[in-house]
């Protein structure tokens, strides 16, 4: 269902947007999905005790983590019953034979029963049918909603506008509910994932700052009940700003230097105000020095851009 109703797919497509298939793909989740996933669980409230539901939903979530791998090729007889890496690879493929297949979470028997099962054939090419080719997290999260809205505005009838959101992601006027698979781009197996080249020092820089923001997120997660709402909002804003800025750097956007300089300024302010705490007291000074040097580096990167802007203005 999540892949057959466009406004629900708009949330879940984040999980499918990776052009690689590994355990990190399992963690690539949408911030918007809880707004629609409750629909599937609501009927269970009529019969299943909350404690039983809580255990089983976590089991279902944990089980689906390990199946995001290419290392496990075949599990023999278990393939008939369980959803395995071999089956779930199909679910993440953008090959025509993979579309709308292998929905199962733990058990694959449901796909066999409802005729949504597909066996692994030629090489699976992962990702969205139309790859987004960016690492900007907010765009990955929200671009599909914008696309649906823009598509709906091209139609004149209310029926077509509503169908844009309620029918399949590939639906077009005159096609079946799920659209026409023959109109999708053909997959050759030679597709190359989006992987722009960038220098080693930038790779180290991004990893270091990502680890720092992960620590900030962990600190927020552990202490959210003791923080004021304003403090929580500030830390969430900083996390989102960091992820966006890192995406700009990876995409090598011209505005990346300006945004990262701004983020470093915010980071310094977060440190001074006590919202960012080092993992250990001994790391406080080195981290502050690293952040200061980061700010200086990006400030110097921005000087030519600012001078160029001034020249164009004059």
mmCIF file of C-alpha atoms in Angstrom:
data_model
loop_
_atom_site.group_PDB
_atom_site.id
_atom_site.type_symbol
_atom_site.label_atom_id
_atom_site.label_comp_id
_atom_site.label_asym_id
_atom_site.label_seq_id
_atom_site.Cartn_x
_atom_site.Cartn_y
_atom_site.Cartn_z
ATOM 1 C CA UNK A 1 0.000 0.000 0.000
ATOM 2 C CA UNK A 2 2.780 2.460 0.862
ATOM 3 C CA UNK A 3 4.103 2.225 -2.701
ATOM 4 C CA UNK A 4 0.684 2.233 -4.373
ATOM 5 C CA UNK A 5 -0.763 5.476 -2.967
ATOM 6 C CA UNK A 6 1.223 8.498 -4.066
ATOM 7 C CA UNK A 7 0.929 10.669 -0.940
ATOM 8 C CA UNK A 8 2.012 7.695 1.223
ATOM 9 C CA UNK A 9 4.854 6.913 -1.150
ATOM 10 C CA UNK A 10 5.971 10.534 -0.793
ATOM 11 C CA UNK A 11 7.054 9.648 2.743
ATOM 12 C CA UNK A 12 8.404 6.157 2.111
ATOM 13 C CA UNK A 13 10.387 7.106 -1.002
ATOM 14 C CA UNK A 14 13.101 8.479 1.310
ATOM 15 C CA UNK A 15 13.915 4.907 2.336
ATOM 16 C CA UNK A 16 14.163 3.883 -1.326
ATOM 17 C CA UNK A 17 16.178 6.868 -2.504
ATOM 18 C CA UNK A 18 19.572 5.302 -1.784
ATOM 19 C CA UNK A 19 21.309 3.942 -4.873
ATOM 20 C CA UNK A 20 23.299 1.595 -2.638
ATOM 21 C CA UNK A 21 21.936 -1.363 -0.702
ATOM 22 C CA UNK A 22 23.509 -1.908 2.701
ATOM 23 C CA UNK A 23 22.670 -1.584 6.396
ATOM 24 C CA UNK A 24 22.767 2.210 6.196
ATOM 25 C CA UNK A 25 19.853 2.008 3.762
ATOM 26 C CA UNK A 26 17.764 0.503 6.562
ATOM 27 C CA UNK A 27 18.425 3.638 8.628
ATOM 28 C CA UNK A 28 17.465 5.976 5.784
ATOM 29 C CA UNK A 29 13.988 6.820 7.033
ATOM 30 C CA UNK A 30 11.445 9.554 6.468
ATOM 31 C CA UNK A 31 10.504 12.099 9.110
ATOM 32 C CA UNK A 32 7.012 12.191 7.583
ATOM 33 C CA UNK A 33 6.209 8.475 7.568
ATOM 34 C CA UNK A 34 4.652 8.397 11.078
ATOM 35 C CA UNK A 35 1.982 10.757 9.706
ATOM 36 C CA UNK A 36 0.678 7.989 7.427
ATOM 37 C CA UNK A 37 1.826 4.645 8.900
ATOM 38 C CA UNK A 38 -0.703 4.865 11.762
ATOM 39 C CA UNK A 39 -3.441 4.052 9.244
ATOM 40 C CA UNK A 40 -2.183 0.474 9.001
ATOM 41 C CA UNK A 41 -1.969 0.005 12.761
ATOM 42 C CA UNK A 42 -5.248 1.627 13.821
ATOM 43 C CA UNK A 43 -7.416 -1.490 13.213
ATOM 44 C CA UNK A 44 -5.147 -3.475 15.548
ATOM 45 C CA UNK A 45 -6.258 -1.234 18.429
ATOM 46 C CA UNK A 46 -9.644 -2.956 18.285
ATOM 47 C CA UNK A 47 -8.233 -6.376 19.179
ATOM 48 C CA UNK A 48 -4.531 -6.320 20.117
ATOM 49 C CA UNK A 49 -3.391 -5.213 23.612
ATOM 50 C CA UNK A 50 -0.982 -2.240 23.483
ATOM 51 C CA UNK A 51 1.812 -4.206 25.195
ATOM 52 C CA UNK A 52 1.600 -6.987 22.590
ATOM 53 C CA UNK A 53 1.516 -4.445 19.754
ATOM 54 C CA UNK A 54 4.563 -2.607 21.163
ATOM 55 C CA UNK A 55 6.637 -5.810 21.257
ATOM 56 C CA UNK A 56 5.656 -6.959 17.797
ATOM 57 C CA UNK A 57 6.142 -3.628 16.044
ATOM 58 C CA UNK A 58 9.686 -3.419 17.446
ATOM 59 C CA UNK A 59 10.366 -7.014 16.404
ATOM 60 C CA UNK A 60 9.140 -6.206 12.913
ATOM 61 C CA UNK A 61 11.370 -3.119 12.759
ATOM 62 C CA UNK A 62 14.474 -4.882 14.065
ATOM 63 C CA UNK A 63 14.011 -7.853 11.741
ATOM 64 C CA UNK A 64 13.924 -5.622 8.685
ATOM 65 C CA UNK A 65 17.275 -4.047 9.554
ATOM 66 C CA UNK A 66 19.502 -7.018 8.705
ATOM 67 C CA UNK A 67 17.857 -7.820 5.358
ATOM 68 C CA UNK A 68 19.323 -4.658 3.816
ATOM 69 C CA UNK A 69 22.510 -6.297 2.596
ATOM 70 C CA UNK A 70 24.025 -7.751 -0.567
ATOM 71 C CA UNK A 71 26.407 -9.991 1.389
ATOM 72 C CA UNK A 72 23.805 -12.717 2.018
ATOM 73 C CA UNK A 73 22.865 -14.235 -1.312
ATOM 74 C CA UNK A 74 20.524 -17.160 -0.523
ATOM 75 C CA UNK A 75 19.094 -18.810 2.614
ATOM 76 C CA UNK A 76 17.798 -21.986 1.021
ATOM 77 C CA UNK A 77 14.379 -23.286 2.195
ATOM 78 C CA UNK A 78 13.873 -20.215 4.407
ATOM 79 C CA UNK A 79 13.379 -18.211 1.216
ATOM 80 C CA UNK A 80 9.920 -19.790 0.838
ATOM 81 C CA UNK A 81 8.643 -18.400 4.137
ATOM 82 C CA UNK A 82 10.716 -15.461 5.360
ATOM 83 C CA UNK A 83 11.466 -12.096 3.845
ATOM 84 C CA UNK A 84 15.203 -12.353 3.243
ATOM 85 C CA UNK A 85 17.901 -10.090 1.775
ATOM 86 C CA UNK A 86 17.388 -11.836 -1.544
ATOM 87 C CA UNK A 87 13.685 -10.943 -1.582
ATOM 88 C CA UNK A 88 14.030 -7.449 -0.164
ATOM 89 C CA UNK A 89 16.634 -6.494 -2.746
ATOM 90 C CA UNK A 90 13.821 -6.779 -5.282
ATOM 91 C CA UNK A 91 11.673 -4.404 -3.237
ATOM 92 C CA UNK A 92 14.400 -1.739 -3.472
ATOM 93 C CA UNK A 93 15.062 -2.194 -7.186
ATOM 94 C CA UNK A 94 14.026 0.196 -9.917
ATOM 95 C CA UNK A 95 14.078 -2.505 -12.598
ATOM 96 C CA UNK A 96 10.651 -2.928 -14.197
ATOM 97 C CA UNK A 97 10.240 -6.430 -12.745
ATOM 98 C CA UNK A 98 10.932 -5.078 -9.231
ATOM 99 C CA UNK A 99 8.280 -2.350 -9.143
ATOM 100 C CA UNK A 100 5.518 -2.920 -6.542
ATOM 101 C CA UNK A 101 6.904 -6.307 -5.480
ATOM 102 C CA UNK A 102 7.898 -8.107 -2.253
ATOM 103 C CA UNK A 103 6.137 -5.908 0.303
ATOM 104 C CA UNK A 104 6.520 -8.403 3.165
ATOM 105 C CA UNK A 105 8.115 -7.335 6.431
ATOM 106 C CA UNK A 106 9.034 -10.606 8.148
ATOM 107 C CA UNK A 107 7.087 -13.144 6.071
ATOM 108 C CA UNK A 108 7.229 -13.408 2.287
ATOM 109 C CA UNK A 109 4.279 -15.801 2.137
ATOM 110 C CA UNK A 110 1.865 -12.852 1.909
ATOM 111 C CA UNK A 111 3.435 -11.729 -1.353
ATOM 112 C CA UNK A 112 3.194 -15.256 -2.691
ATOM 113 C CA UNK A 113 -0.484 -15.379 -1.706
ATOM 114 C CA UNK A 114 -1.434 -11.956 -3.086
ATOM 115 C CA UNK A 115 0.665 -12.266 -6.260
ATOM 116 C CA UNK A 116 3.076 -9.448 -5.453
ATOM 117 C CA UNK A 117 6.111 -11.746 -5.269
ATOM 118 C CA UNK A 118 9.024 -11.507 -7.689
ATOM 119 C CA UNK A 119 12.175 -13.623 -7.741
ATOM 120 C CA UNK A 120 15.621 -12.123 -8.258
ATOM 121 C CA UNK A 121 16.564 -12.226 -11.941
ATOM 122 C CA UNK A 122 18.964 -9.840 -13.619
ATOM 123 C CA UNK A 123 21.099 -7.418 -11.655
ATOM 124 C CA UNK A 124 19.010 -5.218 -9.374
ATOM 125 C CA UNK A 125 19.606 -1.473 -9.790
ATOM 126 C CA UNK A 126 18.674 0.333 -6.594
ATOM 127 C CA UNK A 127 17.032 3.667 -5.969
ATOM 128 C CA UNK A 128 14.121 5.665 -7.297
ATOM 129 C CA UNK A 129 12.895 5.341 -10.871
ATOM 130 C CA UNK A 130 14.017 8.930 -11.382
ATOM 131 C CA UNK A 131 17.158 9.304 -9.196
ATOM 132 C CA UNK A 132 17.322 12.581 -7.300
ATOM 133 C CA UNK A 133 21.149 12.856 -7.438
ATOM 134 C CA UNK A 134 21.614 14.929 -4.313
ATOM 135 C CA UNK A 135 22.698 14.488 -0.698
ATOM 136 C CA UNK A 136 20.632 17.385 0.631
ATOM 137 C CA UNK A 137 18.552 15.775 3.374
ATOM 138 C CA UNK A 138 15.635 18.226 3.462
ATOM 139 C CA UNK A 139 15.219 18.008 -0.293
ATOM 140 C CA UNK A 140 15.242 14.202 -0.136
ATOM 141 C CA UNK A 141 12.578 14.327 2.573
ATOM 142 C CA UNK A 142 10.241 16.823 0.920
ATOM 143 C CA UNK A 143 10.820 16.942 -2.847
ATOM 144 C CA UNK A 144 8.181 14.343 -3.682
ATOM 145 C CA UNK A 145 5.408 16.314 -1.967
ATOM 146 C CA UNK A 146 6.352 19.346 -4.036
ATOM 147 C CA UNK A 147 6.397 17.212 -7.171
ATOM 148 C CA UNK A 148 2.905 15.847 -6.471
ATOM 149 C CA UNK A 149 1.554 19.341 -5.895
ATOM 150 C CA UNK A 150 3.115 20.679 -9.093
ATOM 151 C CA UNK A 151 1.775 17.709 -11.075
ATOM 152 C CA UNK A 152 -1.735 18.160 -9.667
ATOM 153 C CA UNK A 153 -1.695 21.812 -10.773
ATOM 154 C CA UNK A 154 -1.283 20.746 -14.403
ATOM 155 C CA UNK A 155 -4.724 19.088 -14.381
ATOM 156 C CA UNK A 156 -8.017 20.919 -14.712
ATOM 157 C CA UNK A 157 -10.460 18.397 -13.223
ATOM 158 C CA UNK A 158 -10.874 17.707 -9.505
ATOM 159 C CA UNK A 159 -10.797 13.958 -10.205
ATOM 160 C CA UNK A 160 -7.394 14.121 -11.835
ATOM 161 C CA UNK A 161 -6.019 16.391 -9.118
ATOM 162 C CA UNK A 162 -7.133 13.970 -6.384
ATOM 163 C CA UNK A 163 -5.900 10.959 -8.359
ATOM 164 C CA UNK A 164 -2.417 12.474 -8.363
ATOM 165 C CA UNK A 165 -2.311 11.968 -4.595
ATOM 166 C CA UNK A 166 -4.524 8.882 -4.160
ATOM 167 C CA UNK A 167 -3.470 6.634 -7.031
ATOM 168 C CA UNK A 168 -0.070 5.120 -7.742
ATOM 169 C CA UNK A 169 3.082 7.238 -8.077
ATOM 170 C CA UNK A 170 3.227 6.355 -11.777
ATOM 171 C CA UNK A 171 -0.413 7.130 -12.526
ATOM 172 C CA UNK A 172 -1.310 9.363 -15.465
ATOM 173 C CA UNK A 173 -4.725 10.176 -16.908
ATOM 174 C CA UNK A 174 -5.837 7.301 -19.103
ATOM 175 C CA UNK A 175 -3.714 4.652 -17.362
ATOM 176 C CA UNK A 176 -4.550 2.052 -14.719
ATOM 177 C CA UNK A 177 -4.451 2.952 -11.016
ATOM 178 C CA UNK A 178 -0.749 2.081 -10.716
ATOM 179 C CA UNK A 179 0.202 3.619 -14.034
ATOM 180 C CA UNK A 180 1.868 2.089 -17.068
ATOM 181 C CA UNK A 181 5.207 0.415 -16.323
ATOM 182 C CA UNK A 182 6.200 0.622 -19.985
ATOM 183 C CA UNK A 183 6.584 4.404 -19.625
ATOM 184 C CA UNK A 184 9.285 4.053 -16.953
ATOM 185 C CA UNK A 185 12.940 4.513 -17.944
ATOM 186 C CA UNK A 186 14.565 1.253 -18.982
ATOM 187 C CA UNK A 187 17.266 -0.115 -16.669
ATOM 188 C CA UNK A 188 20.380 -1.437 -18.404
ATOM 189 C CA UNK A 189 22.364 -2.604 -15.380
ATOM 190 C CA UNK A 190 25.163 -0.168 -16.242
ATOM 191 C CA UNK A 191 23.747 2.687 -14.181
ATOM 192 C CA UNK A 192 26.274 4.408 -11.904
ATOM 193 C CA UNK A 193 25.122 5.715 -8.489
ATOM 194 C CA UNK A 194 25.416 9.424 -7.804
ATOM 195 C CA UNK A 195 28.897 9.744 -6.318
ATOM 196 C CA UNK A 196 30.590 13.091 -6.976
ATOM 197 C CA UNK A 197 34.329 13.158 -6.411
ATOM 198 C CA UNK A 198 35.580 15.335 -3.567
ATOM 199 C CA UNK A 199 38.917 15.729 -1.843
ATOM 200 C CA UNK A 200 40.152 13.649 1.073
ATOM 201 C CA UNK A 201 40.337 16.634 3.425
ATOM 202 C CA UNK A 202 36.668 17.419 2.770
ATOM 203 C CA UNK A 203 35.765 13.776 3.409
ATOM 204 C CA UNK A 204 37.554 13.909 6.775
ATOM 205 C CA UNK A 205 35.933 17.256 7.535
ATOM 206 C CA UNK A 206 32.415 15.998 6.793
ATOM 207 C CA UNK A 207 32.886 12.808 8.830
ATOM 208 C CA UNK A 208 34.238 14.779 11.814
ATOM 209 C CA UNK A 209 31.351 17.259 11.830
ATOM 210 C CA UNK A 210 28.832 14.490 11.257
ATOM 211 C CA UNK A 211 30.129 12.672 14.346
ATOM 212 C CA UNK A 212 29.805 15.898 16.320
ATOM 213 C CA UNK A 213 26.188 16.366 15.266
ATOM 214 C CA UNK A 214 25.442 12.719 16.056
ATOM 215 C CA UNK A 215 26.745 13.348 19.572
ATOM 216 C CA UNK A 216 24.556 16.461 19.828
ATOM 217 C CA UNK A 217 21.537 14.441 18.695
ATOM 218 C CA UNK A 218 22.337 11.715 21.228
ATOM 219 C CA UNK A 219 22.615 14.335 23.973
ATOM 220 C CA UNK A 220 19.270 15.802 22.913
ATOM 221 C CA UNK A 221 17.642 12.363 22.864
ATOM 222 C CA UNK A 222 18.862 11.532 26.370
ATOM 223 C CA UNK A 223 18.038 14.890 27.976
ATOM 224 C CA UNK A 224 14.984 16.113 26.067
ATOM 225 C CA UNK A 225 12.706 15.796 29.127
ATOM 226 C CA UNK A 226 15.005 18.079 31.128
ATOM 227 C CA UNK A 227 15.395 20.735 28.440
ATOM 228 C CA UNK A 228 13.064 23.628 27.718
ATOM 229 C CA UNK A 229 11.031 23.557 24.512
ATOM 230 C CA UNK A 230 13.111 26.431 23.180
ATOM 231 C CA UNK A 231 16.340 24.520 23.839
ATOM 232 C CA UNK A 232 14.954 21.437 22.090
ATOM 233 C CA UNK A 233 13.917 23.507 19.065
ATOM 234 C CA UNK A 234 17.342 25.137 18.896
ATOM 235 C CA UNK A 235 19.132 21.794 18.952
ATOM 236 C CA UNK A 236 16.774 20.313 16.358
ATOM 237 C CA UNK A 237 17.326 23.356 14.163
ATOM 238 C CA UNK A 238 21.083 22.957 14.495
ATOM 239 C CA UNK A 239 20.903 19.267 13.535
ATOM 240 C CA UNK A 240 18.784 20.060 10.450
ATOM 241 C CA UNK A 241 21.093 22.935 9.485
ATOM 242 C CA UNK A 242 24.109 20.646 9.768
ATOM 243 C CA UNK A 243 22.588 17.889 7.640
ATOM 244 C CA UNK A 244 21.547 20.431 5.006
ATOM 245 C CA UNK A 245 24.959 22.078 4.945
ATOM 246 C CA UNK A 246 26.757 18.734 4.713
ATOM 247 C CA UNK A 247 24.503 17.871 1.768
ATOM 248 C CA UNK A 248 25.486 21.140 0.073
ATOM 249 C CA UNK A 249 29.173 20.314 0.580
ATOM 250 C CA UNK A 250 28.800 16.801 -0.826
ATOM 251 C CA UNK A 251 26.870 18.168 -3.818
ATOM 252 C CA UNK A 252 29.591 20.817 -4.235
ATOM 253 C CA UNK A 253 27.080 23.622 -4.549
ATOM 254 C CA UNK A 254 28.406 27.170 -5.026
ATOM 255 C CA UNK A 255 26.482 28.300 -1.931
ATOM 256 C CA UNK A 256 27.994 25.550 0.259
ATOM 257 C CA UNK A 257 30.779 27.787 1.627
ATOM 258 C CA UNK A 258 28.378 30.531 2.702
ATOM 259 C CA UNK A 259 25.976 28.102 4.357
ATOM 260 C CA UNK A 260 28.752 26.199 6.130
ATOM 261 C CA UNK A 261 30.275 29.435 7.429
ATOM 262 C CA UNK A 262 26.858 30.347 8.861
ATOM 263 C CA UNK A 263 26.564 26.881 10.394
ATOM 264 C CA UNK A 264 29.984 27.208 12.029
ATOM 265 C CA UNK A 265 28.908 30.551 13.509
ATOM 266 C CA UNK A 266 25.804 28.846 14.924
ATOM 267 C CA UNK A 267 27.996 26.032 16.215
ATOM 268 C CA UNK A 268 30.247 28.480 18.071
ATOM 269 C CA UNK A 269 27.181 30.110 19.619
ATOM 270 C CA UNK A 270 25.861 26.674 20.618
ATOM 271 C CA UNK A 271 29.152 25.925 22.360
ATOM 272 C CA UNK A 272 29.220 29.248 24.205
ATOM 273 C CA UNK A 273 25.614 28.852 25.374
ATOM 274 C CA UNK A 274 26.169 25.294 26.627
ATOM 275 C CA UNK A 275 23.882 23.554 24.135
ATOM 276 C CA UNK A 276 26.798 21.564 22.717
ATOM 277 C CA UNK A 277 28.698 19.486 25.219
ATOM 278 C CA UNK A 278 31.862 17.519 24.345
ATOM 279 C CA UNK A 279 31.832 13.712 24.831
ATOM 280 C CA UNK A 280 34.475 14.155 27.554
ATOM 281 C CA UNK A 281 35.795 17.295 29.307
ATOM 282 C CA UNK A 282 39.264 16.667 27.886
ATOM 283 C CA UNK A 283 37.888 17.023 24.350
ATOM 284 C CA UNK A 284 36.344 20.457 24.965
ATOM 285 C CA UNK A 285 39.365 22.541 23.917
ATOM 286 C CA UNK A 286 40.308 20.436 20.851
ATOM 287 C CA UNK A 287 36.701 20.544 19.601
ATOM 288 C CA UNK A 288 36.466 24.306 20.145
ATOM 289 C CA UNK A 289 39.734 24.762 18.253
ATOM 290 C CA UNK A 290 38.489 22.526 15.432
ATOM 291 C CA UNK A 291 35.248 24.499 15.146
ATOM 292 C CA UNK A 292 37.150 27.815 15.180
ATOM 293 C CA UNK A 293 39.464 26.615 12.408
ATOM 294 C CA UNK A 294 36.448 25.379 10.441
ATOM 295 C CA UNK A 295 34.853 28.812 10.716
ATOM 296 C CA UNK A 296 38.071 30.503 9.596
ATOM 297 C CA UNK A 297 38.468 28.140 6.635
ATOM 298 C CA UNK A 298 34.955 28.736 5.309
ATOM 299 C CA UNK A 299 35.169 32.468 5.958
ATOM 300 C CA UNK A 300 38.256 32.570 3.737
ATOM 301 C CA UNK A 301 36.402 30.514 1.123
ATOM 302 C CA UNK A 302 33.596 33.073 1.137
ATOM 303 C CA UNK A 303 35.841 36.107 0.549
ATOM 304 C CA UNK A 304 36.228 35.530 -3.240
ATOM 305 C CA UNK A 305 32.476 34.941 -3.557
ATOM 306 C CA UNK A 306 31.643 38.141 -1.679
ATOM 307 C CA UNK A 307 34.138 40.130 -3.765
ATOM 308 C CA UNK A 308 32.677 38.666 -6.941
ATOM 309 C CA UNK A 309 29.156 39.583 -5.833
ATOM 310 C CA UNK A 310 30.300 43.135 -5.054
ATOM 311 C CA UNK A 311 31.953 43.418 -8.484
ATOM 312 C CA UNK A 312 28.787 42.276 -10.243
ATOM 313 C CA UNK A 313 26.703 44.737 -8.217
ATOM 314 C CA UNK A 314 28.958 47.630 -9.188
#
